[in-house]
Coordinates of C-alpha atoms in Angstrom, one line a residue:
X929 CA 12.7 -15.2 7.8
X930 CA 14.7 -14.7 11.1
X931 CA 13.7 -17.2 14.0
X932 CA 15.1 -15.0 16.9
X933 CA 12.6 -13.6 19.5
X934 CA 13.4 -9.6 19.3
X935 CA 12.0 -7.6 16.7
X936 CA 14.3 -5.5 15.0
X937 CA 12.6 -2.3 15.0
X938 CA 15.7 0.3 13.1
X939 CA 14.2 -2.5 10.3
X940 CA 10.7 -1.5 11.0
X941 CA 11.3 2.0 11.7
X942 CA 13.4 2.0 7.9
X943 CA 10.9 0.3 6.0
X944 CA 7.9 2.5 7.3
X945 CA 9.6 5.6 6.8
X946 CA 10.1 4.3 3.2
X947 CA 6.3 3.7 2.3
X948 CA 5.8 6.9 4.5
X949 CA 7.9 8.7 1.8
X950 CA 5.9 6.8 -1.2
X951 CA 2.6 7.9 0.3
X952 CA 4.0 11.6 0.5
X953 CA 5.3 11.5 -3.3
X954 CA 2.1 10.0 -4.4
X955 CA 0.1 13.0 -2.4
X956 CA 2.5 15.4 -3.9
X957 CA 1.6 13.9 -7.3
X958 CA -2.1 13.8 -7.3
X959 CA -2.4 17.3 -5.7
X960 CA 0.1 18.8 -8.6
X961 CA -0.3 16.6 -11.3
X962 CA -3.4 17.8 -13.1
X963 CA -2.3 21.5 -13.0
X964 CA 0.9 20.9 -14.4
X965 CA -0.6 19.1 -17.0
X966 CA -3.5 21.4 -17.5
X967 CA -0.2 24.3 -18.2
X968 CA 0.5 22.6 -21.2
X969 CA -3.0 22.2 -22.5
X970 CA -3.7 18.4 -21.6
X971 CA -7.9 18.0 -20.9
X972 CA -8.7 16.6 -17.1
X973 CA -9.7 13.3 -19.1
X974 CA -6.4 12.8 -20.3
X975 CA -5.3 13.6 -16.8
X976 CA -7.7 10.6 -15.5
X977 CA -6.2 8.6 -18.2
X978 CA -2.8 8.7 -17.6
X979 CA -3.5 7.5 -13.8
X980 CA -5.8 4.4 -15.1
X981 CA -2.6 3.7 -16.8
X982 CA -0.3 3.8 -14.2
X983 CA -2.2 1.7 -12.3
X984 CA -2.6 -0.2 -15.2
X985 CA 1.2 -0.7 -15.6
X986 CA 1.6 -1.0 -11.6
X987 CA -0.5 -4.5 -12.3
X988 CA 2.5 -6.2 -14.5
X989 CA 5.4 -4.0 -13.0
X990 CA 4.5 -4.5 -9.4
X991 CA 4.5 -8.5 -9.8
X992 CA 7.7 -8.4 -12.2
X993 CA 10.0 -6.3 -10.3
X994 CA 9.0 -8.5 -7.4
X995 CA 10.0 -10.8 -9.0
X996 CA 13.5 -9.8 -10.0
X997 CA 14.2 -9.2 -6.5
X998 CA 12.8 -12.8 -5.5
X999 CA 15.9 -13.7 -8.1
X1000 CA 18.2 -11.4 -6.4
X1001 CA 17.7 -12.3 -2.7
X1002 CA 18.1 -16.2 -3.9
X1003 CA 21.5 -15.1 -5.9
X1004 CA 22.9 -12.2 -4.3
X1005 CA 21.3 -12.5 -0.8
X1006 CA 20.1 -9.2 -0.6
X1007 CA 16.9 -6.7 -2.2
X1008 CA 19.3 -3.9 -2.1
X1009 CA 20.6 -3.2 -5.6
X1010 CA 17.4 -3.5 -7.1
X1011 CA 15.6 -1.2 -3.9
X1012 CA 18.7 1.1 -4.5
X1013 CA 18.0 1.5 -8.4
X1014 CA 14.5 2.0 -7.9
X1015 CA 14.6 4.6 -5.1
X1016 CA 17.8 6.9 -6.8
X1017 CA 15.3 6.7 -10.5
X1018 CA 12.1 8.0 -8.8
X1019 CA 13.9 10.5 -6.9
X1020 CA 15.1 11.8 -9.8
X1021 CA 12.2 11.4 -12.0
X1022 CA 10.0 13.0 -9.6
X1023 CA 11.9 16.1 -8.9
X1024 CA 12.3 16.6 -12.8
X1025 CA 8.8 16.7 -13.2
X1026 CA 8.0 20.6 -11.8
X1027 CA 11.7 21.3 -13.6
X1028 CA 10.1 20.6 -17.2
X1029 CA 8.7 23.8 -17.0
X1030 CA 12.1 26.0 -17.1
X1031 CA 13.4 24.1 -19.7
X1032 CA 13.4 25.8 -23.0
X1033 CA 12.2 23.3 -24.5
X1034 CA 8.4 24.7 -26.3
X1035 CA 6.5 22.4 -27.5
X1036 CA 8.9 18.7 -27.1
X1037 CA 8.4 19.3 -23.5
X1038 CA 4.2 18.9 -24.0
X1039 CA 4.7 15.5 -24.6
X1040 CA 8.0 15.0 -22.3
X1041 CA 5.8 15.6 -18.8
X1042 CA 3.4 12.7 -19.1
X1043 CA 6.9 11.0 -19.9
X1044 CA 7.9 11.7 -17.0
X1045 CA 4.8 10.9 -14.9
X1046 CA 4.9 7.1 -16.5
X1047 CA 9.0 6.9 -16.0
X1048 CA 8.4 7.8 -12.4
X1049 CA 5.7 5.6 -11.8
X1050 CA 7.1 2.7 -13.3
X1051 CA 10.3 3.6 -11.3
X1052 CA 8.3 3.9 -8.3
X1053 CA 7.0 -0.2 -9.0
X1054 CA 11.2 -1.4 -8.6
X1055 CA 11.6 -0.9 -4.9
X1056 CA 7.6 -0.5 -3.0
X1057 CA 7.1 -4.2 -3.0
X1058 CA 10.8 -5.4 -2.1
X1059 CA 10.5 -3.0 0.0
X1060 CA 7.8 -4.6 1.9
X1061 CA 9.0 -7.9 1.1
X1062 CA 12.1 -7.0 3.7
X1063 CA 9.0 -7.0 7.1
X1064 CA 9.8 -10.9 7.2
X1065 CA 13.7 -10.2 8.0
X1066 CA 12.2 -7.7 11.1
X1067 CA 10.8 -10.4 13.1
X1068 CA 9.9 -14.5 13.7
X1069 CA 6.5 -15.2 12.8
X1070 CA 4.9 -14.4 15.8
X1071 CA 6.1 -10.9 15.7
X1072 CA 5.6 -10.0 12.4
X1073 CA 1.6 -8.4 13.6
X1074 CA 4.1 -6.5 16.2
X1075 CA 6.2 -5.1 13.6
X1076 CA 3.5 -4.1 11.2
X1077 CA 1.9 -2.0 14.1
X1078 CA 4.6 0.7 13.0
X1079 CA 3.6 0.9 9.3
X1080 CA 0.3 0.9 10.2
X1081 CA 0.4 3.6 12.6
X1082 CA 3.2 5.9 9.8
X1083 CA 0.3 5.3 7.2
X1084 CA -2.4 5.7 9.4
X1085 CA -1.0 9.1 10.7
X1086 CA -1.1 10.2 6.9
X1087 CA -4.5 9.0 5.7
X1088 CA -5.9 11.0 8.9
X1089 CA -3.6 14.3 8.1
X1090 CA -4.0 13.6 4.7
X1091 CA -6.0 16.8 4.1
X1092 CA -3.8 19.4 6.2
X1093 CA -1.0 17.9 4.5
X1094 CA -2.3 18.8 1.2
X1095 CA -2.8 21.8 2.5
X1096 CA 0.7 22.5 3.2
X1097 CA 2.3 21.2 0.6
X1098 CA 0.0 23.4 -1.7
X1099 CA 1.3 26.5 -0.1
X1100 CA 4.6 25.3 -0.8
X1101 CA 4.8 25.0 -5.0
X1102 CA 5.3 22.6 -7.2
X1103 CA 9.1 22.6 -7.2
X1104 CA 9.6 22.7 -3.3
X1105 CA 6.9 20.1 -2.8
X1106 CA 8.6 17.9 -5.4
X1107 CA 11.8 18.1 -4.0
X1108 CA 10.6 17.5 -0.5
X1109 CA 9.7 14.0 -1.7
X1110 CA 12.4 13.3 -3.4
X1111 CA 15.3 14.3 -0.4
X1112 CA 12.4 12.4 2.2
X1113 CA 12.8 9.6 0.0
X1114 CA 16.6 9.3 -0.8
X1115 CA 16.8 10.2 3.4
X1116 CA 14.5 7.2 4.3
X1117 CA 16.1 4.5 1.7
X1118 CA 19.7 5.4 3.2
X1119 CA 19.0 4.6 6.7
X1120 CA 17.0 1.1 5.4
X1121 CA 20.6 0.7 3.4
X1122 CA 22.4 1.4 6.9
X1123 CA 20.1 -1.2 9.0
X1124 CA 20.0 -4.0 6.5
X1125 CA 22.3 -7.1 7.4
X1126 CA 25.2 -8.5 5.6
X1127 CA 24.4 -9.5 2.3
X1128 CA 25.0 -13.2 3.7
X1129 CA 23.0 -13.3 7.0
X1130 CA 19.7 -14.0 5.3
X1131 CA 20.7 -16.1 2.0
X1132 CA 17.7 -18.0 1.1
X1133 CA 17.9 -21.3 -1.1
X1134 CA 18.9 -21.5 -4.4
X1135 CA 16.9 -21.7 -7.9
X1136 CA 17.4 -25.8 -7.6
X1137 CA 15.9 -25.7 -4.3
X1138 CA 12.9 -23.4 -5.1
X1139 CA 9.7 -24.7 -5.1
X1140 CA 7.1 -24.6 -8.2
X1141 CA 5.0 -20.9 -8.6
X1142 CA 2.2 -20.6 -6.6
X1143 CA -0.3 -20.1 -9.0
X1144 CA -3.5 -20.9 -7.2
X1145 CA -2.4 -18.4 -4.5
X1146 CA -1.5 -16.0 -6.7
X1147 CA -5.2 -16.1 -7.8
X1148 CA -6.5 -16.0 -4.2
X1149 CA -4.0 -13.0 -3.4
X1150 CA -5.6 -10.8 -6.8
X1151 CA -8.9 -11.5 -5.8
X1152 CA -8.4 -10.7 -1.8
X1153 CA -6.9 -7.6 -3.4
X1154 CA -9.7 -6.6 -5.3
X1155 CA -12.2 -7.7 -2.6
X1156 CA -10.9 -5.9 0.1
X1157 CA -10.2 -2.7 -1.7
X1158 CA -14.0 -2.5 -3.1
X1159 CA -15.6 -3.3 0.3
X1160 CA -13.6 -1.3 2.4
X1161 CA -14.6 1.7 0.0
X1162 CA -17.7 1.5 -0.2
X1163 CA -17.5 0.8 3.7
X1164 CA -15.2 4.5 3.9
X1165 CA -17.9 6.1 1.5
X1166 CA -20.7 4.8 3.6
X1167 CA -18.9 5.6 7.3
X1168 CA -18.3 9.2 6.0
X1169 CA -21.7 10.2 4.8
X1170 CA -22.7 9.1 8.4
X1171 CA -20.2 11.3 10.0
X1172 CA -20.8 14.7 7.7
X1173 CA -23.0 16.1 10.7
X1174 CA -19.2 15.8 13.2
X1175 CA -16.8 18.2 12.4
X1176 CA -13.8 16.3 11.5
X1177 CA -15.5 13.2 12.7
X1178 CA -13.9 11.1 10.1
X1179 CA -10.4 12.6 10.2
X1180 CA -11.0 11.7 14.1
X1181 CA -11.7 8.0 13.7
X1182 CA -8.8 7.5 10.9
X1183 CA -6.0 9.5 14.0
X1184 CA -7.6 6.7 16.2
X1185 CA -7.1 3.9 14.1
X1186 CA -3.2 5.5 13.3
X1187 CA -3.0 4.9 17.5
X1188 CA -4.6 1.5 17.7
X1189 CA -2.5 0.0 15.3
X1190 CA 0.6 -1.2 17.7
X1191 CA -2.0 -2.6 20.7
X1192 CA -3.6 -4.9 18.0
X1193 CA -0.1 -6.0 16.4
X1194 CA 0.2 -7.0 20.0
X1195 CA -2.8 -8.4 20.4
X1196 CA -2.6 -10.4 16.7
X1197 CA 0.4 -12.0 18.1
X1198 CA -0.9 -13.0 21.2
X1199 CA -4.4 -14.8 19.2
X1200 CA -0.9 -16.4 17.1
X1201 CA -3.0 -17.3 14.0
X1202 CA -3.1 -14.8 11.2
X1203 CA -5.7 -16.7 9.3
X1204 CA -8.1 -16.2 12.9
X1205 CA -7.6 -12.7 12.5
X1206 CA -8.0 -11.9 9.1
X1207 CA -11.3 -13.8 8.9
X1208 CA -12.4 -12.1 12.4
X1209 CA -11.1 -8.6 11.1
X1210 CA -13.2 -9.4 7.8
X1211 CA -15.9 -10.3 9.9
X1212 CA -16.1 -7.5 11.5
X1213 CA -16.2 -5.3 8.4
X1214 CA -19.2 -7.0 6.8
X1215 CA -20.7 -6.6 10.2
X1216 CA -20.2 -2.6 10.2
X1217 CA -21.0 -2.2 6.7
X1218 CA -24.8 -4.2 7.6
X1219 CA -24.7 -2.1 10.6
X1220 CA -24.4 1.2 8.7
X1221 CA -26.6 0.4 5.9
X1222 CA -29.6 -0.5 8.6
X1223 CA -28.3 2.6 10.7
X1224 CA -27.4 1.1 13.8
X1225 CA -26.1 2.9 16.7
X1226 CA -23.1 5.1 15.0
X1227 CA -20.3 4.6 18.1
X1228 CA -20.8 1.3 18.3
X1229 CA -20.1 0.7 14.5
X1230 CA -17.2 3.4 14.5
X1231 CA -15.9 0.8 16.9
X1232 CA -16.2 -2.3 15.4
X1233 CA -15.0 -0.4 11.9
X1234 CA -12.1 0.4 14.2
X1235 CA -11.6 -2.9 15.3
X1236 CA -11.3 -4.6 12.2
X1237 CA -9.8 -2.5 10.3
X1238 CA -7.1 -2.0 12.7
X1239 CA -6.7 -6.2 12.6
X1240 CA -7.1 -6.4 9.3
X1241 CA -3.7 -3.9 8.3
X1242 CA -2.0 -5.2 10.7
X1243 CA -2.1 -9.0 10.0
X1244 CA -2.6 -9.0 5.9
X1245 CA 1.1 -8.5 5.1
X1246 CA 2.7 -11.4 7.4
X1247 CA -0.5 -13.5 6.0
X1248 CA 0.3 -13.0 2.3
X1249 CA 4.3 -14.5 4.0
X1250 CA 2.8 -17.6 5.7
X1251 CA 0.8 -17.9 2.6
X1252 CA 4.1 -17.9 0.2
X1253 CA 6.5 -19.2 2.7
X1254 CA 9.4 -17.7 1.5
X1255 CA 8.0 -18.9 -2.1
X1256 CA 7.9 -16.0 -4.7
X1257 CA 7.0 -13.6 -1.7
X1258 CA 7.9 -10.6 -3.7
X1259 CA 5.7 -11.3 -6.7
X1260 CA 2.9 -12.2 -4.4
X1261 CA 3.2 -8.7 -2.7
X1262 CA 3.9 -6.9 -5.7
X1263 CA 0.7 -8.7 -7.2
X1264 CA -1.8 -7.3 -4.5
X1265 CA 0.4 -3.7 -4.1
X1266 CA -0.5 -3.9 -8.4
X1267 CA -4.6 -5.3 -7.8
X1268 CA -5.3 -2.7 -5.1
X1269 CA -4.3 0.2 -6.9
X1270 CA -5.9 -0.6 -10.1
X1271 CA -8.9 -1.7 -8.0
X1272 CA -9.2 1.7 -6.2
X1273 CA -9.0 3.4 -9.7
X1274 CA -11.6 1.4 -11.1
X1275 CA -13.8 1.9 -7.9
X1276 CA -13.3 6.1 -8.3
X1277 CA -14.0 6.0 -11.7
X1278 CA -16.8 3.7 -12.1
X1279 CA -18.2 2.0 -8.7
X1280 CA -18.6 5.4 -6.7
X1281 CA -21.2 6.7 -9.1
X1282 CA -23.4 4.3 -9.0
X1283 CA -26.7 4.4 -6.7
X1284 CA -26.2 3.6 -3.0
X1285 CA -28.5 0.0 -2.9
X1286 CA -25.6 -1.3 -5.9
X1287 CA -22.6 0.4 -3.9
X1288 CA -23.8 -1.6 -0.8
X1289 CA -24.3 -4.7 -2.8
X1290 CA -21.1 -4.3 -4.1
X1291 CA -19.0 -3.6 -0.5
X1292 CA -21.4 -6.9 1.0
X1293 CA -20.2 -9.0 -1.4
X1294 CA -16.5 -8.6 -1.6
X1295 CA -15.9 -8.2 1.6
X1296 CA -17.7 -11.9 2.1
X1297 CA -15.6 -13.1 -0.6
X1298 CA -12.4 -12.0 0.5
X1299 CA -13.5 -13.1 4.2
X1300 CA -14.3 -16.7 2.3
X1301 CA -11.0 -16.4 0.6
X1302 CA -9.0 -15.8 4.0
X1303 CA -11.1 -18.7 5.7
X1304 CA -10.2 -20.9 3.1
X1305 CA -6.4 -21.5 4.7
X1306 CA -7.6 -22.0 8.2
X1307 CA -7.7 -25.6 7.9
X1308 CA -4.1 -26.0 6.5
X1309 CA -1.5 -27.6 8.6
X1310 CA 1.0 -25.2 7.4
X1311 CA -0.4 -22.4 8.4

């Protein structure tokens, strides 16, 4: 990481408008997918299949192409060529996907669509995590809950818009919606290309100088994944019900969290100890989630849901970096990218049916692990 004071925020501003463009192709996707599908006689199941295994395959791809650009930044110096490859293959993938249907190809393109979905997907897995990876070259340390105030405020903007968004993007068709991702995200990974240094300004050490895999952290980060994505859903399913009576209450608290998100980078860096914050921002959750279950007064929960979940996206990314130190730091965040997703799948599928007394149990107790797992490095010198 760089030790200077400034953050570097064409960096920032690069690397959020890249996830922004994965969060737009993967909106695209979901909203399209199943009628494309359905036009060559594939069931909803098989639909709902194909995205188990995606995630499924995100689980070992995330981590591997992770780290292959761990080996590259050690060898070459940069991410790049392995960011590049991955961004030019989706592109293209995606935008073939509505194109299947004017080839003349009958019945071979039946099977070559879900092809497609998988290629793309798995295409998607080479650059999202290197991608992330990159935050640490941004900013020192102590900036790094500064600079993560931008992605969190790009995502948040499209979690809270998420719906008018589909909207449009509906009204636009399957081949203009497709391509809109695709040019967004060739746009977005040119001007990371123009912003990144010299491919010999952030050498790190080489393979001799490596230290040994980090596998008892690589445990801790699976499980914070899984933790934190089954609490806070179960804390999103429990917040909403609560809201139904407010018209686009919800969609309200999710713009406000989108704003929040560069005061508390600024206030994570001035506490100066991501472990604090994560464990308070966990905290917090497992407070709100009591609070809603034993229907507490609703602002005052809408704010502390605020609170920590504002801390919470802020300071997880520059954690999981102290937590590697530079040490495998894109299999780490490929590893959680990989757990959350398959975790969220598994929640929709399975966890969201059952009765609301197992749902709460469920969101009480991983949110107290993962704030148990986060507490755990308080106490480490290195830290």
């Amino acid at each position: 990481m760089i030790q200077h004071s400034a953050v570097l925020w064409r960096r920032v501003w690069a690397i959020a408008l890249v996830q922004g463009s994965v969060t737009l192709m993967w909106i695209t996707y979901r909203l399209y997918l199943g009628d494309l599908l359905k036009g060559w006689g594939f069931s909803p199941e098989f639909v709902v299949g194909l995205l188990t295994f995606e995630m499924v395959l995100g689980v070992v791809m995330e981590p591997l192409f992770g780290a292959l650009s761990d080996r590259q930044q050690r060898t070459l110096g940069t991410r790049l060529p392995l960011i590049s490859l991955g961004v030019i293959l989706a592109a293209g993938f995606f935008l073939l996907i509505p194109l299947v249907f004017f080839l003349p190809l009958a019945n071979v393109a039946r099977f070559l669509l879900p092809a497609l979905a998988i290629a793309w997907a798995v295409a998607m897995t080479l650059f999202r995590s290197p991608t992330m990876v990159l935050i640490g070259q941004c900013a020192p340390v102590n900036q790094l809950p500064l600079a993560m105030g931008i992605l969190s405020l790009v995502g948040g903007l499209f979690a809270a818009f998420r719906k008018p968004m589909g909207q449009w993007l509906l009204s636009l068709g399957s081949l203009p919606a497709f391509l809109l991702g695709s040019v967004v995200l060739l746009g977005a990974s040119l001007f990371l290309s123009r912003v990144l240094p010299p491919t010999n300004e952030n050498a790190e050490p080489s393979p001799a100088t490596v230290k040994a895999f980090p596998w008892i952290a690589m445990v801790n980060i699976a499980l914070f994944a899984i933790g934190t994505t089954w609490g806070t859903r179960v804390l999103m399913l429990v917040l909403t019900k609560q809201l139904e009576g407010i018209n686009n209450g919800f969609m309200g608290l999710q713009l406000l969290l989108a704003l929040m998100a560069l005061p508390m980078g600024w206030l994570i860096r001035k506490i100066g100890h991501p472990v604090a914050s994560l464990t308070t921002a966990l905290g917090l959750l497992v407070l709100t989630l009591s609070c809603l279950l034993n229907g507490f007064w609703l602002p005052a929960i809408a704010f502390s849901w605020l609170l920590g979940s504002s801390i919470l996206n802020n300071g997880l990314i520059p954690l999981l970096l102290q937590i590697l130190q530079g040490n495998q730091t894109g299999v780490g965040i490929g590893l959680y990218f990989g757990c959350v997703g398959l975790a969220g799948d598994i929640f929709t599928r399975y966890w969201s049916t059952q009765s609301s007394q197992i749902q709460a149990g469920l969101g009480v107790a991983m949110l107290v692990m993962s704030t148990l797992l986060c507490a755990r490095y308080w106490q480490r010198s290195d830290l």
